[in-house]
Every structure is written in C-alpha cells, then in structure tokens.
Coordinates of C-alpha atoms and ligand atoms in Angstrom, one line a residue:
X229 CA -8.1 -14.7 65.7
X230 CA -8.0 -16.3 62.1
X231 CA -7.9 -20.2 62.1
X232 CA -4.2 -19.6 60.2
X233 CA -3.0 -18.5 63.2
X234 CA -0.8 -19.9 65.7
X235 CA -2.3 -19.8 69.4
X236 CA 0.4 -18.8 71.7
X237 CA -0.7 -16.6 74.6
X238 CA 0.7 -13.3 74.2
X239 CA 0.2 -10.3 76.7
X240 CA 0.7 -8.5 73.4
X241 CA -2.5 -6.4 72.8
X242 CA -4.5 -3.8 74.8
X243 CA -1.6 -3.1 77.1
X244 CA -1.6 0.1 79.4
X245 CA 0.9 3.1 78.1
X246 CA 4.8 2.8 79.6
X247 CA 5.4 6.4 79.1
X248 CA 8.3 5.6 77.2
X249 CA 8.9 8.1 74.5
X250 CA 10.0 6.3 71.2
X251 CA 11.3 8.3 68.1
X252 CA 11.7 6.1 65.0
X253 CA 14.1 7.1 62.0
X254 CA 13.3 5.9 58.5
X255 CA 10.0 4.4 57.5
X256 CA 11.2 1.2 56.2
X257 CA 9.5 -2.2 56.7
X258 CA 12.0 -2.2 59.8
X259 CA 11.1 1.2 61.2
X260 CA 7.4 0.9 60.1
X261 CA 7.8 -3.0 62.0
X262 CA 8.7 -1.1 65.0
X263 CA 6.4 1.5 65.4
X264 CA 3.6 -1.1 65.2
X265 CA 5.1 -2.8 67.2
X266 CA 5.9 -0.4 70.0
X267 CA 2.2 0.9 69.8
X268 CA 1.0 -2.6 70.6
X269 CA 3.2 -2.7 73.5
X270 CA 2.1 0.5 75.1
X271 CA 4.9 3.4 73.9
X272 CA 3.9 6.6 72.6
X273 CA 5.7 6.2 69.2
X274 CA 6.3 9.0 66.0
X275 CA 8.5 7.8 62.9
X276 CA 10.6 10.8 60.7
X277 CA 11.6 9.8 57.3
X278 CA 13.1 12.0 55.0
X279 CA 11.5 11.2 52.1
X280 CA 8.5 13.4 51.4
X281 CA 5.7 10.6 50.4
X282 CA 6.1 7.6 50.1
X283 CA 5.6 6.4 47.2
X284 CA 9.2 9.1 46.5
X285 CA 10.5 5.4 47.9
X286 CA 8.7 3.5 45.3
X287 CA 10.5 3.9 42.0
X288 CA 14.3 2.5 42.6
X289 CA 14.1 0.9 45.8
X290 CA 10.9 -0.9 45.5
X291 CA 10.8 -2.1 42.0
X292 CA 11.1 -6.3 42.3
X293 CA 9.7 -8.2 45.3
X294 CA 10.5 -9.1 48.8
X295 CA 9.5 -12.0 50.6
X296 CA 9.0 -12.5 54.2
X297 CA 10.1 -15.5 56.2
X298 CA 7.5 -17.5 58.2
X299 CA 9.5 -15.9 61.3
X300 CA 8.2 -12.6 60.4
X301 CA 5.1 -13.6 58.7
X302 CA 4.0 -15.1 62.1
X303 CA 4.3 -11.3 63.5
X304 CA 2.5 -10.0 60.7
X305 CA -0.3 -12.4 61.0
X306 CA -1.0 -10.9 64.7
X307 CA -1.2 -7.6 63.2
X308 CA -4.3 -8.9 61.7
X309 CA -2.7 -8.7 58.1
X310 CA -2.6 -12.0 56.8
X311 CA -5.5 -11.5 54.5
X312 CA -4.4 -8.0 52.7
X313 CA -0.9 -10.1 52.7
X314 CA -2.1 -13.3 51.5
X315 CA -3.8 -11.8 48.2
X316 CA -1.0 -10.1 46.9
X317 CA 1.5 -13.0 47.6
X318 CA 3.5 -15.4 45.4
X319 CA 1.4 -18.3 45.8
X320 CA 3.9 -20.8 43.8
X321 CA 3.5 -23.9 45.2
X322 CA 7.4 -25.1 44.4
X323 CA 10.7 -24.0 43.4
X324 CA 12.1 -25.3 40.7
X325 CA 15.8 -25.0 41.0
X326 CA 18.2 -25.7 37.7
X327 CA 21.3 -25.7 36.9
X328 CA 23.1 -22.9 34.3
X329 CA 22.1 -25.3 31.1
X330 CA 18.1 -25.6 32.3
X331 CA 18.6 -28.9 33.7
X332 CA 16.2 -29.4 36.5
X333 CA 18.6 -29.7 39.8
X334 CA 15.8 -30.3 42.3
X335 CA 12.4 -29.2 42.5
X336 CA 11.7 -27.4 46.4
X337 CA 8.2 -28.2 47.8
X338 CA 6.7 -25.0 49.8
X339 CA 3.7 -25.9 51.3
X340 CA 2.0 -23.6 53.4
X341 CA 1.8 -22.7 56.4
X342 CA 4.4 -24.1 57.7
X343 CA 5.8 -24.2 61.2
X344 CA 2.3 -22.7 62.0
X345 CA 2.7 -19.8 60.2
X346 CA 3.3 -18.0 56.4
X347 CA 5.3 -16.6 54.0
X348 CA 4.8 -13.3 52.5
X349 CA 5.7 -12.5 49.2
X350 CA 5.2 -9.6 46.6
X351 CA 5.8 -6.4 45.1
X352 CA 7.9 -4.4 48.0
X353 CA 5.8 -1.1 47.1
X354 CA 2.5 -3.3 47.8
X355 CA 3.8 -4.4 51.1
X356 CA 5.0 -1.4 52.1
X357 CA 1.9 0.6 51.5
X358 CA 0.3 -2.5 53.5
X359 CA 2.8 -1.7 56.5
X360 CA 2.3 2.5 56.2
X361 CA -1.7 2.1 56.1
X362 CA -1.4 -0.2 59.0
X363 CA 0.9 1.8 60.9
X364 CA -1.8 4.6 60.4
X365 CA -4.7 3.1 61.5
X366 CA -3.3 2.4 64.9
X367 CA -2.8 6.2 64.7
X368 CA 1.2 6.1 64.3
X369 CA 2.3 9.5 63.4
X370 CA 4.6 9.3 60.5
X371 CA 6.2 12.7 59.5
X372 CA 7.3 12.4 56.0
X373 CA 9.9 14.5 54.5
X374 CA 11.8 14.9 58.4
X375 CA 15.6 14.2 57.5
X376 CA 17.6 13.6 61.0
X377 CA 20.8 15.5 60.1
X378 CA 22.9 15.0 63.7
X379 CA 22.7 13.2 67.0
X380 CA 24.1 13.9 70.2
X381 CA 23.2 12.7 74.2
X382 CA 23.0 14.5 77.2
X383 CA 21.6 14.4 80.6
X384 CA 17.9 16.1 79.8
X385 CA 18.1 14.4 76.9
X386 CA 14.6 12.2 76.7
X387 CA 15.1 10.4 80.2
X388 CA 12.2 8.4 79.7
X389 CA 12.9 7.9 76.0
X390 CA 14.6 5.9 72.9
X391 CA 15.9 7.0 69.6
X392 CA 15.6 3.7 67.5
X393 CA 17.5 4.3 64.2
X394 CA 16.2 1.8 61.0
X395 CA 17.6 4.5 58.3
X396 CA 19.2 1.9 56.4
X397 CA 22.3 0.5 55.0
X398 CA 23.7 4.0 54.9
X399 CA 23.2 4.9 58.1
X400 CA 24.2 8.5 59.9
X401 CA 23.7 7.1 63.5
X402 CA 25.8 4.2 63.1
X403 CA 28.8 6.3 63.5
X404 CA 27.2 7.8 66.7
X405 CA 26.5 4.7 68.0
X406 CA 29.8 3.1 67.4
X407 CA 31.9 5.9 67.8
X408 CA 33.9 5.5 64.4
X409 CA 32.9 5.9 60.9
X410 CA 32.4 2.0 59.4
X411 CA 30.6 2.2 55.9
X412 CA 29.7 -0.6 54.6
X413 CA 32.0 -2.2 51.9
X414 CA 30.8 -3.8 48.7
X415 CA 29.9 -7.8 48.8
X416 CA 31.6 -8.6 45.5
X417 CA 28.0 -9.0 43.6
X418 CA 25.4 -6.7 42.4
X419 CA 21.7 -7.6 41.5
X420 CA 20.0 -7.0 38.9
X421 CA 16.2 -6.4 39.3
X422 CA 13.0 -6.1 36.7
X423 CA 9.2 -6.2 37.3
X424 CA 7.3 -6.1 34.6
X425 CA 4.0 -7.2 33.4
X426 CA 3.9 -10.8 30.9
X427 CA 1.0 -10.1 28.5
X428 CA 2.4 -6.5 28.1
X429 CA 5.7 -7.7 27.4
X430 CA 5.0 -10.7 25.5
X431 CA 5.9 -13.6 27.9
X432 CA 2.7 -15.2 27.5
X433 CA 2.9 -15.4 23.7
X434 CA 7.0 -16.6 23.4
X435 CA 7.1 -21.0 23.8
X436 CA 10.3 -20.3 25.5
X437 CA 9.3 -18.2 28.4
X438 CA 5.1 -18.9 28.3
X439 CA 6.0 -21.0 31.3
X440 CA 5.8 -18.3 33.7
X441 CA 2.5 -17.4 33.3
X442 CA -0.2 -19.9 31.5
X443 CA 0.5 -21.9 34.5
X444 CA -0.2 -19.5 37.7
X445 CA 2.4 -17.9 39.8
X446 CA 5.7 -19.7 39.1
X447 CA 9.4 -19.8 41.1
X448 CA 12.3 -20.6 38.8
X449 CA 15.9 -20.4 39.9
X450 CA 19.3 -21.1 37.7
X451 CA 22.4 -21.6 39.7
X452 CA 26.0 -21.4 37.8
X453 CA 29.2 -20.0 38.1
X454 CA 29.4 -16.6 40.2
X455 CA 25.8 -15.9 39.0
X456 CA 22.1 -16.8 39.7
X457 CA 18.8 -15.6 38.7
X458 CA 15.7 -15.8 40.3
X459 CA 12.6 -15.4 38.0
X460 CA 9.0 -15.2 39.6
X461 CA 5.4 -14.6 38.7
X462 CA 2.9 -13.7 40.9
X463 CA -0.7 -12.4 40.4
X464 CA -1.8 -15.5 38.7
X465 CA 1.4 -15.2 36.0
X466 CA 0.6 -11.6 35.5
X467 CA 3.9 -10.0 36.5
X468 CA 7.0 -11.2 36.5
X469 CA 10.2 -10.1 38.6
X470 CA 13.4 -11.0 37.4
X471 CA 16.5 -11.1 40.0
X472 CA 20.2 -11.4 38.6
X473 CA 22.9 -12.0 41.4
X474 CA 26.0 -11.0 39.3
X475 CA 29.8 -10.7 40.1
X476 CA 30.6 -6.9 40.6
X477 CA 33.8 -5.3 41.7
X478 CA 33.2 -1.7 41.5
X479 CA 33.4 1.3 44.3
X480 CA 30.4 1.9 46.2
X481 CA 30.9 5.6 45.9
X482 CA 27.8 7.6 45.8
X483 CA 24.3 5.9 44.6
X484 CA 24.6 2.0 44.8
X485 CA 22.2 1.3 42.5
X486 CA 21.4 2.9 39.1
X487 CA 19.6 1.9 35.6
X488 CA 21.0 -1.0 34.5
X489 CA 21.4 -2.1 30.9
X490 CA 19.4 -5.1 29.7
X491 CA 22.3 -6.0 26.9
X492 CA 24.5 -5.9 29.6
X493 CA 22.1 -9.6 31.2
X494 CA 22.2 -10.5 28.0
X495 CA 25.7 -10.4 27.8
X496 CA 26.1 -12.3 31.2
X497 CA 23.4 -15.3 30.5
X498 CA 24.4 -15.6 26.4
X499 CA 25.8 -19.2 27.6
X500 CA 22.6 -19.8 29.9
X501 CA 19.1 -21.8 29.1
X502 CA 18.0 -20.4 26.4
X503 CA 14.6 -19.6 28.5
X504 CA 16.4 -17.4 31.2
X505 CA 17.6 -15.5 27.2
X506 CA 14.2 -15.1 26.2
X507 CA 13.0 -14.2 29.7
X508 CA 15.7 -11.2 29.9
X509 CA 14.9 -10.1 26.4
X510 CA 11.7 -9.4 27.4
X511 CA 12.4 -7.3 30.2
X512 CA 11.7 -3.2 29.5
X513 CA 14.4 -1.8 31.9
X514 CA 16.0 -2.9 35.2
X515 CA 17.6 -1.6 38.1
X516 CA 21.5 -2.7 38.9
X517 CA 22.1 -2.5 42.5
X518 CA 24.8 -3.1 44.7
X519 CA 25.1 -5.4 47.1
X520 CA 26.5 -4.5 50.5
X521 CA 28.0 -6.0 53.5
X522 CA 29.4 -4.8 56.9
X523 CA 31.3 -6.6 59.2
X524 CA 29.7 -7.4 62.9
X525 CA 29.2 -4.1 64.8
X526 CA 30.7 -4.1 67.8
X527 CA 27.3 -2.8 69.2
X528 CA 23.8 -1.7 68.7
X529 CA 23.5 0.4 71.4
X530 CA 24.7 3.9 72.1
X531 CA 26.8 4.8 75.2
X532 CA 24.0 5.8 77.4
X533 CA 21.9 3.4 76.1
X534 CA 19.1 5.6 74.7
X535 CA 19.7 5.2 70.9
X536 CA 19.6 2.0 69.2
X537 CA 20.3 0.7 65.9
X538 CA 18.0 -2.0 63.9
X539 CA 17.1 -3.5 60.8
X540 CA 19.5 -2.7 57.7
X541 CA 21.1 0.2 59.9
X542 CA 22.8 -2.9 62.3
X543 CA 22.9 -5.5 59.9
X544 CA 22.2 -5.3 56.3
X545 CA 21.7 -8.8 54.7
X546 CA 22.2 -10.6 51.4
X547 CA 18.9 -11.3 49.1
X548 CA 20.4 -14.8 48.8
X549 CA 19.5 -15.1 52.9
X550 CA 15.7 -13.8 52.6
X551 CA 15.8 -12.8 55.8
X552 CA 17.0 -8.8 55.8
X553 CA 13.5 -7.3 56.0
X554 CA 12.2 -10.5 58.5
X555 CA 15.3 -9.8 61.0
X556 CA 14.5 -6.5 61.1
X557 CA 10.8 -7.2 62.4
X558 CA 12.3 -9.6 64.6
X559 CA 14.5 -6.7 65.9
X560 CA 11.4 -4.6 66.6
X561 CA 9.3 -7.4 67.7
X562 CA 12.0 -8.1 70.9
X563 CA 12.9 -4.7 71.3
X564 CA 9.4 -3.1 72.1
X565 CA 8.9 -6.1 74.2
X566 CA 12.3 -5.2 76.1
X567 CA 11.1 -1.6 76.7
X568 CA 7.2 -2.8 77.8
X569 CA 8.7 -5.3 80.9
X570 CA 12.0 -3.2 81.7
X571 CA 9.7 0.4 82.0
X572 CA 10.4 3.8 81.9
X573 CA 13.1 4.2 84.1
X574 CA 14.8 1.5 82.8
X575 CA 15.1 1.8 78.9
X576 CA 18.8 1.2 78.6
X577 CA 18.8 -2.1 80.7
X578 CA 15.7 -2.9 77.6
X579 CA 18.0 -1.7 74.9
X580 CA 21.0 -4.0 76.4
X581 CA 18.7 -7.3 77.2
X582 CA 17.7 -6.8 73.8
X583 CA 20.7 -6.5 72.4
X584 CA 22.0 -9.3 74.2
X585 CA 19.0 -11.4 72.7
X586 CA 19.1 -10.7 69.3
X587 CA 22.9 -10.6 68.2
X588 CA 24.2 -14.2 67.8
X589 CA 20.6 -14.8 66.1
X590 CA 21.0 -12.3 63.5
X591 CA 24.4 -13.1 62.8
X592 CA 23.3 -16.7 62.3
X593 CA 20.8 -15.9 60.1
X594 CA 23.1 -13.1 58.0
X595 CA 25.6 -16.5 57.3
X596 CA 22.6 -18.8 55.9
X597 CA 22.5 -15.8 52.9
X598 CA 26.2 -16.3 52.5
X599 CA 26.4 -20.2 52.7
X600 CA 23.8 -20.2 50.2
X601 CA 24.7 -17.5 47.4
X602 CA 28.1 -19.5 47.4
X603 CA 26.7 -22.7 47.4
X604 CA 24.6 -22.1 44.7
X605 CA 27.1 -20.0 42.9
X606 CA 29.5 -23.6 43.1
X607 CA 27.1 -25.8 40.8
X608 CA 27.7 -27.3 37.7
X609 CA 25.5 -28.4 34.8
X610 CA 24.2 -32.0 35.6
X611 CA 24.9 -30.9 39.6
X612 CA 21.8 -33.1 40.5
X613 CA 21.9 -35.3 43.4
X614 CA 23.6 -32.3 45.8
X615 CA 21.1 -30.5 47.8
X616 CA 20.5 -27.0 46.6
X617 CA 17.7 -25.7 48.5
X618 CA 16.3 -22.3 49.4
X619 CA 17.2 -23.1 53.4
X620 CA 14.5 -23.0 55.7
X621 CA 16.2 -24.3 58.9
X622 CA 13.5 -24.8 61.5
X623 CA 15.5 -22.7 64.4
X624 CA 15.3 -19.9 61.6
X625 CA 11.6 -19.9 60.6
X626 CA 10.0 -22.0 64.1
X627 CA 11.0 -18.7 66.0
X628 CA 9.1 -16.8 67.6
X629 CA 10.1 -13.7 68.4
X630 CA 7.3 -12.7 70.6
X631 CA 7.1 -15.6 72.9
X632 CA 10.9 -15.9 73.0
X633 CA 11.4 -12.1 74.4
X634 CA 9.0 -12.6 77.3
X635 CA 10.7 -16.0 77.7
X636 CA 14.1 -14.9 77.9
X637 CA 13.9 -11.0 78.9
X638 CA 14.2 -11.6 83.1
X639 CA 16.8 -14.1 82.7
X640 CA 19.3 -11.6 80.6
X641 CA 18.2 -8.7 82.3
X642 CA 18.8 -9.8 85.5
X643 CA 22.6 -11.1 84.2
X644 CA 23.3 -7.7 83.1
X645 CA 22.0 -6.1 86.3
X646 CA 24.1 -8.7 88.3
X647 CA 27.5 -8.8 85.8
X648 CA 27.2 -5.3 84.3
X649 CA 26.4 -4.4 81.2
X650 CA 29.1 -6.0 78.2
X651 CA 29.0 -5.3 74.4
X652 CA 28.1 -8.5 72.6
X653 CA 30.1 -11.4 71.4
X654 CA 29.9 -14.2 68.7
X655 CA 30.6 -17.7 68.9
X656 CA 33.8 -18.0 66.6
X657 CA 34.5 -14.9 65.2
X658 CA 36.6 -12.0 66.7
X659 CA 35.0 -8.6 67.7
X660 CA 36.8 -5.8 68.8
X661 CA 37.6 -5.9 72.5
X662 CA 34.5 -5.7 75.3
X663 CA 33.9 -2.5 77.1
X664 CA 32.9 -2.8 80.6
X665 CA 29.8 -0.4 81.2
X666 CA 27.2 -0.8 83.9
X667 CA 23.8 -0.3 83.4
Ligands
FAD985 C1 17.9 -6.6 45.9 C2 17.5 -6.9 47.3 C3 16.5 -7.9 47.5 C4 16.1 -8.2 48.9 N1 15.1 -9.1 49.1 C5 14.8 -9.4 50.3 C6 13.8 -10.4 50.5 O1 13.2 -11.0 49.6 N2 13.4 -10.6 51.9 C7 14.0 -9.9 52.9 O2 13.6 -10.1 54.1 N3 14.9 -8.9 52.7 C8 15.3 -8.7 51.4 N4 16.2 -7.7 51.2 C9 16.7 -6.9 52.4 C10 15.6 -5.9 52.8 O3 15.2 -5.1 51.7 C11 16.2 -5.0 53.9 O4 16.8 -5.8 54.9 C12 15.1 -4.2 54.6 O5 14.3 -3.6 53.6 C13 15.7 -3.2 55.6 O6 14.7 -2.4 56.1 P1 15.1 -1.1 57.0 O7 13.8 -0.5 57.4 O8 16.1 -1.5 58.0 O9 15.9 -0.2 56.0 P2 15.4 0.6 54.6 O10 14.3 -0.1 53.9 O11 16.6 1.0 53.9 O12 14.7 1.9 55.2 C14 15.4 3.0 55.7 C15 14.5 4.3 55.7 O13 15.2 5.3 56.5 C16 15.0 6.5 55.8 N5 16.1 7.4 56.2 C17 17.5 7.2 55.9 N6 18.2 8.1 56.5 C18 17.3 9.0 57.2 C19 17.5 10.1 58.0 N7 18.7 10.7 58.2 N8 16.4 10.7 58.5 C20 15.2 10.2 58.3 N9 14.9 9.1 57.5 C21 16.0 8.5 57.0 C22 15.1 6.1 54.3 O14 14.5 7.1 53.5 C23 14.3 4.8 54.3 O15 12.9 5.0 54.2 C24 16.7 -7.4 49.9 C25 17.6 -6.5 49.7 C26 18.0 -6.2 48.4 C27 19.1 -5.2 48.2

C-alpha cells in the first residue's frame, strides 16, 4: 500500500464470491463506482449502458471538470489509483475567493492530504476513462450500447440477485421504485461550463487573465449577486475550465443542457472584474446546463427489495456541494459491503441496512451545496471579514465509508430484522408517510 494511504484494516480485498448476482445500469462514475466496488467484495457484477462507447458520453456531459471529495478520494486510493489520479489533478495549492468587483474576500488554504486522504480533480472525460479502464482490468463486463427500456419483479425474478440503477438524474427506474412518476424540477440556476486550452486561446499572452497560467494550476472564485463563477487551471496552467452558476427560470423540457452563447456570459459579468471579462472572452464555446433538484425520495429501494437506486438516480446534487459524484461512490462503497456480510439469501435485508445507513448522510451532504451556493450568492463587494469558504466539514470528508459499513451493518440489520423493515426518515423535514414492510 502507498505511504499516502490511510491504514485502516479492511476485509476489503481477495474476498471469496457471494453468489449474488449484481446488474448495474449506466456506466457513470456512480455505476462504474459500484461495479468496482461489488467485484472487490465478491459479486459477480455486469454494467449495461446505453450509450454505445464511451467517449459518445464525452462531448456534452464531460466537457469541464469534476472534483472528488477526500471522502471518495480515500476509496479511490484503495483501488490503487491515486497515482493515474494524482497526475491529472488540479494541484492548486489555494482558493482565492473574491468578491463580484475582484476584491480578494479570503484566500482558502488546501493542503493535501488531508484527513488522511485526497482530493481528485480534473477533466470528467479523463477520470472517467480512469474509472472504465479500471473497471476492465478487474474484468468487469461493461456492455455498451444496452438501453434498459422497462422493469418489473416477480417471484423467479433473480432470487439471489440486485438490479442497482445509477442511470442518472433522469432516471426510468425511479418511477418503479417509487411507485409514482417524480421528475426532477429545475433548481432556479443553470451553469455555464468551458474547457479550453490558455496558450491556444490566448490567456497566457492577455495581462488581465495571464494569471491563470504563468503561475501553475490556479483556483479563482467570484461570488455576487445570484451568480458565481469558478475559473480553474490545471495541467501546469495549460487548460482552463470556466464554471458560471447563473439564475435560470426556464422549463426543463427535453435536453437540459445545450450550446450556450458566450455573449450571453458576457452579458451577465459586463459589471464583474474586469479579469473574469477577459477570461470569458477568451472562451471558444460553452455548454449551458441546467441545474436540477428533486425533493427527498421517499425510498431507494424497490418493494421486494431487489432493485435499488444510487448515485444521481436517488439524489442528484448541486456543483456548489462538490459532493454529487463522491456520494455516489459512497453509495456503492456501503452498499456492496451490505450485500458481502448479509449474503445471498439475504440481499433485501443488504439493500434496506444500506439504505438505512446512507440516507440522513446524503441528505446532509445535498444541503452543504445549497447553504453554500446561497451563501455565496449573498455577498457584496468589500464582503471581507465573513467566512466564505469552499466547506470541508470534517464529518463530511473524515468519513469513511468502508470502515463505517462494517461498523454499523449488524447493528441496523439486526433493528430491521427485530422492528421490521421502515422507509427512511429525516431529521426535520417531512416525507411522505412510512410504510410498514418486513423484511
Ligand atoms: C455542472 C456540474 C458540475 C458538477 N461537478 C461536480 C463535482 O465537481 N464533483 C462532484 O462530486 N459532483 C459534481 N457534479 C455531480 C456529478 O456529476 C454527478 O453527481 C455524478 O456524475 C452522478 O453520477 P451517476 O453515475 O449517478 O449518474 P450519470 O453520470 O448521469 O450516469 C448515468 C449513466 O446511466 C446511463 N443510462 C441512463 N439511462 C439508462 C438506461 N435506461 N439504460 C442504460 N443506461 C442508462 C447514462 O448514459 C449514463 O452513462 C456536477 C454536476 C454538474 C451538473
């Protein structure tokens, strides 16, 4: 094990086969997450996505970057990925945080690692094809181009098996999970993303936007009214990746995210620093994409217990909260953990515990995205003083998901077994009413 590494004993590797039967949907970071995942914890695993290669996933939904919380980046690390992670991260060492007018607000330290572990950040098509190769070489089947078009249960239906369902904020199971149709509704903001390369575009050459690059990787945010925009450079100041939270009001029907216009940024940051101007200018396109929420499901789990939704499919979560993609590992960390010490003949009383386990946590974590977006979309020039921080809370980012599932599993199992089986609740906030089921 690399010296990074934190040293907690896991029974995670080399584990004899459950027998349990696991179908993934959608090969996400959350489905591919699981499927690694469930392989290390001894299920025979296959992933179906619809799309027919994968790089088909590469030009809307993976221009910009994605960065992973330590509380994923501790999984990754045991995957034996830090290295192939670590070179094509962000490695600035601050964030510089600034009001609308360019006045420094505070400056962020992020030194690494922290809590024991690190972050992950880069281009999302970089990672992924990190998290597909992976998945391949631990001899994951992944069957591109396999759309799921219905579900249904029965008896003979895979008694020793479990549909899990990461296919996304638009997700076809979640109505057969639920029961009803519950599409997700549109946050109030849209982003703007770019990616583009400095020299190319002549950020290295402009006084007012040089700053990203002749200095290494750099991590600027401006916070203002209704709007922020996160501007990073990775690869030594090579690229840069622009990211434009902006009010937005319109439908959600069809695509919810489309080419965006760059006069239209312009438009929106005319009264900003005149760097995030010349930064903007210099991007060559950009993708405008909705931002979606859902309320709290009122489960994860199907009726029988056999199909299971995680990842954006349960949850989809602000950018503000940094955490979508890391929850979702989290999800498949605990869950294939679940299925490993309940067995075979018990997957629903694993999909349930884990259920249990992970709801209250995610929801937690879905708020910190919300708290901060309209903290930060609050400040006023000269706003310095206030704390305005990327939050890093250590219950967030100390977690680990591994150690905390085979902490935790026997007690909540063995409350379900005795109490029977009840759909989840959170602290403060109303659901709709709890079904009795047993397990
Ligand atoms: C602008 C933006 C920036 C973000 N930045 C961050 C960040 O920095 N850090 C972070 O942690 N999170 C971030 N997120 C959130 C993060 O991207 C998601 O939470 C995460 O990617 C969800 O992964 P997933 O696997 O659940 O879903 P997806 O990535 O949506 O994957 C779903 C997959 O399922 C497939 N699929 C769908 N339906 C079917 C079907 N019927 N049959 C077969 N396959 C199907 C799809 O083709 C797709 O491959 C951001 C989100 C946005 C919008």
């Amino acid at each position: 094990m690399a010296e990074h590494q934190d040293q907690v004993p896991l029974p995670s590797d080399g584990v004899s086969d459950t027998g349990i039967d696991v179908i993934v949907v959608g090969a996400g970071f959350g489905g591919l997450a699981c499927a690694i995942e469930c392989k290390r914890k001894g299920h025979r695993v296959m992933i179906l996505e619809k799309v027919h290669e994968s790089k088909q996933l590469g030009d809307v939904r993976f221009i910009g970057m994605l960065s992973f919380g330590i509380n994923a980046g501790r999984i990754m690390a045991r995957w034996g990925l830090h290295e192939k992670l670590w070179c094509i991260s962000r490695l600035a060492e601050d964030l510089r945080i600034h009001d609308y007018l360019g006045g420094v607000i505070q400056v962020q330290k992020l030194s690494l690692p922290l809590f024991g572990a690190f972050s992950y950040s880069g281009h999302r098509g970089r990672l992924h094809d990190i998290f597909v190769e992976h998945a391949k070489s631990l001899g994951i089947e992944i069957r591109m181009g396999h759309q799921v078009v219905e579900y249904w249960e029965d008896e003979a239906n895979g008694k020793a098996g479990v549909k899990i369902q990461t296919d996304g904020v638009k997700s076809l199971a979640r109505q057969f999970v639920i029961g009803y149709r519950d599409s997700p509704k549109p946050s109030g903001y849209a982003i703007y993303r770019a990616w583009f390369d400095a020299e190319e575009h002549g950020v290295t050459t402009d006084p007012l936007t040089d700053f990203m690059s002749i200095h290494g990787d750099q991590f600027y945010t401006w916070i203002g009214k209704d709007m922020h925009i996160i501007a990073v450079s990775v690869g030594g100041g090579k690229v840069v990746c622009l990211l434009i939270t902006h009010k937005d009001n319109t439908a959600v029907d069809g695509d919810w995210s489309s080419p965006g216009k760059i006069e239209d940024i312009l438009d929106l940051v005319k009264d900003w620093d005149p760097r995030c101007v010349a930064l903007v200018s210099k991007a060559p396109s950009c993708i405008d994409w909705k931002l979606l929420v859902h309320d709290p499901l009122p489960t994860w789990v199907s009726k029988s217990g056999r199909v299971v939704l995680i990842g954006d499919a349960a949850h989809p979560f602000l950018p503000s909260s940094v955490q979508g993609a890391s929850q979702a590992i989290e999800d498949a960390t605990t869950l294939a953990i679940t299925l490993n010490l309940a067995g075979k003949d018990n997957v629903p009383l694993a999909t349930r515990t884990w259920e249990s386990m992970r709801y209250q946590r995610v929801r937690d974590a879905q708020l910190v995205g919300e708290t901060t977006r309209d903290k930060w979309h609050g400040a006023k020039a000269g706003d310095s003083g206030k704390s305005f921080e990327l939050p890093m809370p250590e219950w967030l980012m100390a977690f680990d998901a591994e150690a905390d599932a085979y902490a935790t599993y026997y007690r909540i199992a063995r409350s379900i077994v005795e109490e029977g089986y009840r759909r989840p609740t959170l602290s403060g906030e109303e659901l709709t009413e709890e079904v009795k089921e047993t397990p």
